[in-house]
C-alpha positions as YAML, in Angstrom:
chain: A
units: angstrom
residues:
- id: 1
  name: GLY
  ca: [30.67, -36.37, 31.89]
- id: 2
  name: LEU
  ca: [30.34, -37.19, 28.37]
- id: 3
  name: CYS
  ca: [34.10, -37.49, 28.13]
- id: 4
  name: VAL
  ca: [34.13, -40.07, 31.06]
- id: 5
  name: GLY
  ca: [31.01, -41.94, 29.79]
- id: 6
  name: TYR
  ca: [32.40, -42.16, 26.11]
- id: 7
  name: PHE
  ca: [35.91, -43.04, 27.08]
- id: 8
  name: GLY
  ca: [34.82, -45.28, 29.98]
- id: 9
  name: ALA
  ca: [32.53, -47.28, 27.64]
- id: 10
  name: LYS
  ca: [35.02, -47.19, 24.87]
- id: 11
  name: PHE
  ca: [37.81, -48.46, 27.27]
- id: 12
  name: TYR
  ca: [35.74, -51.57, 28.42]
- id: 13
  name: SER
  ca: [34.37, -52.39, 24.97]
- id: 14
  name: VAL
  ca: [37.67, -51.71, 23.14]
- id: 15
  name: PRO
  ca: [40.62, -51.29, 25.36]
- id: 16
  name: PRO
  ca: [43.16, -48.80, 24.10]
- id: 17
  name: THR
  ca: [45.88, -50.64, 22.24]
- id: 18
  name: THR
  ca: [47.86, -47.89, 20.46]
- id: 19
  name: SER
  ca: [49.78, -45.13, 22.00]
- id: 20
  name: GLY
  ca: [47.43, -42.60, 20.35]
- id: 21
  name: ASP
  ca: [44.61, -44.43, 22.18]
- id: 22
  name: TRP
  ca: [46.25, -44.34, 25.47]
- id: 23
  name: ALA
  ca: [47.24, -40.77, 25.06]
- id: 24
  name: THR
  ca: [43.55, -39.70, 24.32]
- id: 25
  name: TRP
  ca: [42.55, -41.76, 27.30]
- id: 26
  name: ALA
  ca: [45.10, -40.27, 29.54]
- id: 27
  name: GLY
  ca: [44.17, -36.61, 28.22]
- id: 28
  name: CYS
  ca: [40.64, -37.21, 29.17]
- id: 29
  name: VAL
  ca: [41.36, -38.52, 32.75]
- id: 30
  name: GLY
  ca: [43.96, -35.49, 33.03]
- id: 31
  name: THR
  ca: [41.24, -32.92, 31.74]
- id: 32
  name: ILE
  ca: [38.75, -34.59, 34.52]
- id: 33
  name: ILE
  ca: [41.29, -34.17, 37.16]
- id: 34
  name: ALA
  ca: [42.18, -30.68, 36.24]
- id: 35
  name: VAL
  ca: [38.39, -29.56, 36.37]
- id: 36
  name: ALA
  ca: [38.15, -31.07, 39.79]
- id: 37
  name: VAL
  ca: [41.18, -29.48, 41.07]
- id: 38
  name: ALA
  ca: [39.89, -26.19, 39.74]
- id: 39
  name: GLY
  ca: [36.33, -26.62, 41.16]
- id: 40
  name: PHE
  ca: [37.81, -27.42, 44.57]
- id: 41
  name: SER
  ca: [40.16, -24.53, 44.32]
- id: 42
  name: ILE
  ca: [37.34, -22.13, 43.86]
- id: 43
  name: TYR
  ca: [35.34, -23.66, 46.51]
- id: 44
  name: ALA
  ca: [38.41, -23.21, 48.89]
- id: 45
  name: GLN
  ca: [38.96, -19.61, 47.85]
- id: 46
  name: ASN
  ca: [35.22, -18.85, 48.37]
- id: 47
  name: GLN
  ca: [35.11, -20.73, 51.83]
- id: 48
  name: SER
  ca: [38.38, -18.64, 52.71]
- id: 49
  name: ALA
  ca: [36.61, -15.33, 51.92]
- id: 50
  name: LEU
  ca: [33.74, -16.26, 53.75]
- id: 51
  name: ASN
  ca: [35.83, -17.01, 56.78]
- id: 52
  name: LEU
  ca: [37.77, -13.89, 56.50]
- id: 53
  name: GLU
  ca: [34.51, -11.74, 56.17]
- id: 54
  name: LYS
  ca: [33.08, -13.51, 59.29]
- id: 55
  name: MET
  ca: [36.22, -12.86, 61.28]
- id: 56
  name: ARG
  ca: [36.28, -9.19, 60.12]
- id: 57
  name: ARG
  ca: [32.74, -8.71, 61.10]
- id: 58
  name: HIS
  ca: [33.39, -10.38, 64.44]
- id: 59
  name: GLN
  ca: [36.30, -7.96, 65.13]
- id: 60
  name: ASP
  ca: [34.01, -4.99, 64.24]
- id: 61
  name: ASP
  ca: [31.21, -6.08, 66.37]
- id: 62
  name: ALA
  ca: [33.76, -6.83, 69.36]
- id: 63
  name: ALA
  ca: [35.38, -3.20, 68.71]
- id: 64
  name: SER
  ca: [31.78, -1.51, 68.72]
- id: 65
  name: LEU
  ca: [30.88, -3.36, 71.90]
- id: 66
  name: LEU
  ca: [34.07, -2.37, 73.58]
- id: 67
  name: ALA
  ca: [33.61, 1.30, 72.45]
- id: 68
  name: LEU
  ca: [30.22, 1.20, 73.94]
- id: 69
  name: CYS
  ca: [31.71, -0.27, 77.42]
- id: 70
  name: TYR
  ca: [34.10, 2.56, 77.45]
- id: 71
  name: LEU
  ca: [31.56, 5.17, 76.87]
- id: 72
  name: GLY
  ca: [29.37, 3.70, 79.37]
- id: 73
  name: ARG
  ca: [32.19, 3.82, 81.90]
- id: 74
  name: GLU
  ca: [33.02, 7.39, 81.05]
- id: 75
  name: ILE
  ca: [29.29, 8.49, 81.47]
- id: 76
  name: ARG
  ca: [29.04, 6.83, 84.73]
- id: 77
  name: GLN
  ca: [32.24, 8.35, 85.99]
- id: 78
  name: MET
  ca: [31.27, 11.78, 84.99]
- id: 79
  name: ILE
  ca: [28.00, 11.45, 86.76]
- id: 80
  name: THR
  ca: [29.82, 9.93, 89.92]
- id: 81
  name: LEU
  ca: [32.20, 12.90, 90.03]
- id: 82
  name: THR
  ca: [29.44, 15.51, 89.93]
- id: 83
  name: GLY
  ca: [27.91, 13.98, 92.94]
- id: 84
  name: PHE
  ca: [30.83, 15.20, 94.78]
- id: 85
  name: GLN
  ca: [30.30, 18.87, 93.75]
- id: 86
  name: VAL
  ca: [29.05, 21.05, 96.44]
- id: 87
  name: ASN
  ca: [26.93, 24.25, 96.22]
- id: 88
  name: LEU
  ca: [29.35, 26.52, 98.15]
- id: 89
  name: PRO
  ca: [30.53, 29.86, 96.98]
- id: 90
  name: GLY
  ca: [34.12, 29.76, 96.02]
- id: 91
  name: ASN
  ca: [33.94, 25.94, 95.25]
- id: 92
  name: PRO
  ca: [35.46, 25.24, 91.83]
- id: 93
  name: ILE
  ca: [33.21, 23.47, 89.15]
- id: 94
  name: LEU
  ca: [34.39, 20.07, 88.50]
- id: 95
  name: TYR
  ca: [33.41, 20.14, 84.79]
- id: 96
  name: PRO
  ca: [33.12, 23.62, 83.60]
- id: 97
  name: ASP
  ca: [31.80, 22.33, 80.20]
- id: 98
  name: ILE
  ca: [30.12, 19.22, 81.31]
- id: 99
  name: SER
  ca: [27.03, 19.83, 79.03]
- id: 100
  name: SER
  ca: [29.16, 19.69, 75.79]
- id: 101
  name: ASP
  ca: [31.11, 16.53, 77.08]
- id: 102
  name: PHE
  ca: [27.84, 14.71, 77.79]
- id: 103
  name: ALA
  ca: [26.54, 15.72, 74.31]
- id: 104
  name: SER
  ca: [29.67, 14.52, 72.74]
- id: 105
  name: MET
  ca: [29.44, 11.13, 74.27]
- id: 106
  name: ALA
  ca: [25.64, 10.92, 73.10]
- id: 107
  name: ALA
  ca: [26.75, 11.85, 69.64]
- id: 108
  name: ILE
  ca: [29.63, 9.16, 69.60]
- id: 109
  name: ILE
  ca: [27.07, 6.48, 70.73]
- id: 110
  name: SER
  ca: [24.68, 7.65, 68.00]
- id: 111
  name: SER
  ca: [27.43, 7.24, 65.41]
- id: 112
  name: LEU
  ca: [28.24, 3.58, 66.22]
- id: 113
  name: PRO
  ca: [27.05, 1.46, 63.31]
- id: 114
  name: ILE
  ca: [23.72, 0.10, 64.26]
- id: 115
  name: GLU
  ca: [24.21, -3.17, 62.54]
- id: 116
  name: ARG
  ca: [27.25, -3.81, 64.85]
- id: 117
  name: VAL
  ca: [25.32, -3.00, 67.97]
- id: 118
  name: ALA
  ca: [22.11, -4.93, 66.68]
- id: 119
  name: ALA
  ca: [24.26, -8.00, 65.96]
- id: 120
  name: ARG
  ca: [25.08, -8.30, 69.62]
- id: 121
  name: ALA
  ca: [21.51, -7.41, 70.78]
- id: 122
  name: VAL
  ca: [22.74, -4.29, 72.62]
- id: 123
  name: VAL
  ca: [20.59, -1.75, 70.97]
- id: 124
  name: GLY
  ca: [18.56, -1.03, 74.07]
- id: 125
  name: HIS
  ca: [21.75, -0.58, 76.13]
- id: 126
  name: SER
  ca: [23.24, 1.82, 73.48]
- id: 127
  name: LEU
  ca: [20.07, 3.96, 73.52]
- id: 128
  name: GLY
  ca: [19.87, 3.88, 77.46]
- id: 129
  name: LEU
  ca: [23.35, 5.21, 77.59]
- id: 130
  name: ARG
  ca: [22.56, 7.81, 74.85]
- id: 131
  name: ARG
  ca: [19.47, 8.85, 76.71]
- id: 132
  name: ILE
  ca: [21.33, 9.13, 79.94]
- id: 133
  name: ALA
  ca: [23.98, 11.19, 78.29]
- id: 134
  name: LEU
  ca: [21.53, 13.48, 76.60]
- id: 135
  name: HIS
  ca: [19.53, 13.95, 79.94]
- id: 136
  name: MET
  ca: [22.76, 15.10, 81.62]
- id: 137
  name: THR
  ca: [23.45, 17.46, 78.48]
- id: 138
  name: GLU
  ca: [20.10, 19.08, 79.05]
- id: 139
  name: ALA
  ca: [20.38, 19.22, 82.90]
- id: 140
  name: TYR
  ca: [23.79, 21.09, 82.60]
- id: 141
  name: LYS
  ca: [22.87, 23.33, 79.82]
- id: 142
  name: LEU
  ca: [22.42, 26.34, 81.85]
- id: 143
  name: GLY
  ca: [25.74, 25.91, 83.58]
- id: 144
  name: PRO
  ca: [25.28, 25.50, 87.33]
- id: 145
  name: THR
  ca: [26.91, 28.32, 89.34]
- id: 146
  name: GLN
  ca: [28.95, 28.06, 92.43]
- id: 147
  name: SER
  ca: [26.55, 29.61, 94.86]
- id: 148
  name: GLY
  ca: [23.30, 28.11, 93.39]
- id: 149
  name: ASN
  ca: [21.44, 25.02, 94.72]
- id: 150
  name: PHE
  ca: [21.79, 22.99, 91.46]
- id: 151
  name: TYR
  ca: [23.46, 20.08, 92.92]
- id: 152
  name: TRP
  ca: [21.31, 19.68, 95.93]
- id: 153
  name: VAL
  ca: [18.25, 19.87, 93.98]
- id: 154
  name: ASN
  ca: [19.31, 17.21, 91.28]
- id: 155
  name: ARG
  ca: [21.45, 14.90, 93.49]
- id: 156
  name: ASP
  ca: [18.64, 12.16, 93.75]
- id: 157
  name: LYS
  ca: [18.03, 12.24, 89.90]
- id: 158
  name: PHE
  ca: [21.69, 12.08, 89.10]
- id: 159
  name: PHE
  ca: [22.02, 9.26, 91.58]
- id: 160
  name: LYS
  ca: [19.36, 7.18, 89.92]
- id: 161
  name: LEU
  ca: [20.92, 7.86, 86.43]
- id: 162
  name: GLU
  ca: [24.26, 6.91, 87.73]
- id: 163
  name: GLN
  ca: [22.65, 3.50, 89.05]
- id: 164
  name: GLU
  ca: [20.85, 2.80, 85.81]
- id: 165
  name: CYS
  ca: [24.17, 3.69, 83.79]
- id: 166
  name: GLY
  ca: [26.09, 1.28, 86.16]
- id: 167
  name: LYS
  ca: [23.57, -1.63, 85.36]
- id: 168
  name: LEU
  ca: [23.89, -0.97, 81.61]
- id: 169
  name: ASN
  ca: [27.58, -1.05, 81.93]
- id: 170
  name: GLN
  ca: [27.51, -4.50, 83.81]
- id: 171
  name: ASP
  ca: [25.30, -6.04, 81.12]
- id: 172
  name: LEU
  ca: [27.59, -4.68, 78.25]
- id: 173
  name: ARG
  ca: [30.63, -6.06, 79.96]
- id: 174
  name: GLY
  ca: [28.93, -9.55, 80.38]
- id: 175
  name: VAL
  ca: [28.10, -9.32, 76.63]
- id: 176
  name: LEU
  ca: [31.70, -8.40, 75.60]
- id: 177
  name: ALA
  ca: [33.00, -11.03, 78.12]
- id: 178
  name: ASP
  ca: [31.03, -13.84, 76.30]
- id: 179
  name: PHE
  ca: [31.40, -12.54, 72.71]
- id: 180
  name: ALA
  ca: [35.17, -11.66, 72.76]
- id: 181
  name: PRO
  ca: [36.79, -13.05, 75.95]
- id: 182
  name: ALA
  ca: [40.37, -12.19, 75.05]
- id: 183
  name: LEU
  ca: [39.41, -8.71, 74.20]
- id: 184
  name: PHE
  ca: [37.63, -8.36, 77.36]
- id: 185
  name: LYS
  ca: [40.33, -9.68, 79.36]
- id: 186
  name: ALA
  ca: [42.76, -7.38, 77.73]
- id: 187
  name: HIS
  ca: [40.74, -4.20, 78.67]
- id: 188
  name: LYS
  ca: [39.27, -5.35, 81.93]
- id: 189
  name: THR
  ca: [41.46, -3.42, 84.14]
- id: 190
  name: ASN
  ca: [40.67, -0.27, 82.40]
- id: 191
  name: LEU
  ca: [36.88, -1.19, 82.32]
- id: 192
  name: ASP
  ca: [36.92, -1.84, 86.10]
- id: 193
  name: ARG
  ca: [38.53, 1.52, 86.82]
- id: 194
  name: LEU
  ca: [36.18, 4.31, 87.88]
...
C-alpha cells in the first residue's frame, strides 16, 4: 500500500523522466501485480482443497448410505427366508448359523462411522436395523431344531420385524436416491432384488 501511495503521489507530482525513475515505477507495479497473483493463487488453492474435501465427504457419506441399504436388504432377506422354514422332522434348517450371521450384520452396522450416518440424518434407521439384527441374533441363539415348534411360535414376531425392516429400507433408499442419484441408479437393480 505504501509503495502504491508513494509512487502514485510521486508519479502525479513529479512524473518519471529518467530511465531509472521509470524502472523504479515499473518495479513497484510489477511487485504489486506479483503479490496480487500470489494472493489469488493461494485463494484458488484453498478453494480447490475445500472442494476436494467436500467431494470426498460426499462420496464417503454416499458409500455409507449404500452400505446401510445393502445391509438392510440382507437382513430383510434373511428374515423373509426364515419365514419359509417349516417345523417338520427331517426338514433342513435354511440357515444353520443364522444367529452369528445376524450378529455379524449388527456389528457391521455398528462399525459404520457415525458422522457419516448422522450427516444424512439416518442414525435412527441405522439403530433400527441394528436392533432388528440383534433381536434376530438372540432369537436364534439356541439354534432351532428340526422337530421343535420354534418357527410356528415366532412367525408373527418375525413377520413384524420383516415389515419394520422393509420400511427402514424404503426410507434409506429414498435418502440415497435424493443424496446420490447416480450411485442409487447404478445399484437400484441389486437393491430391488430380494
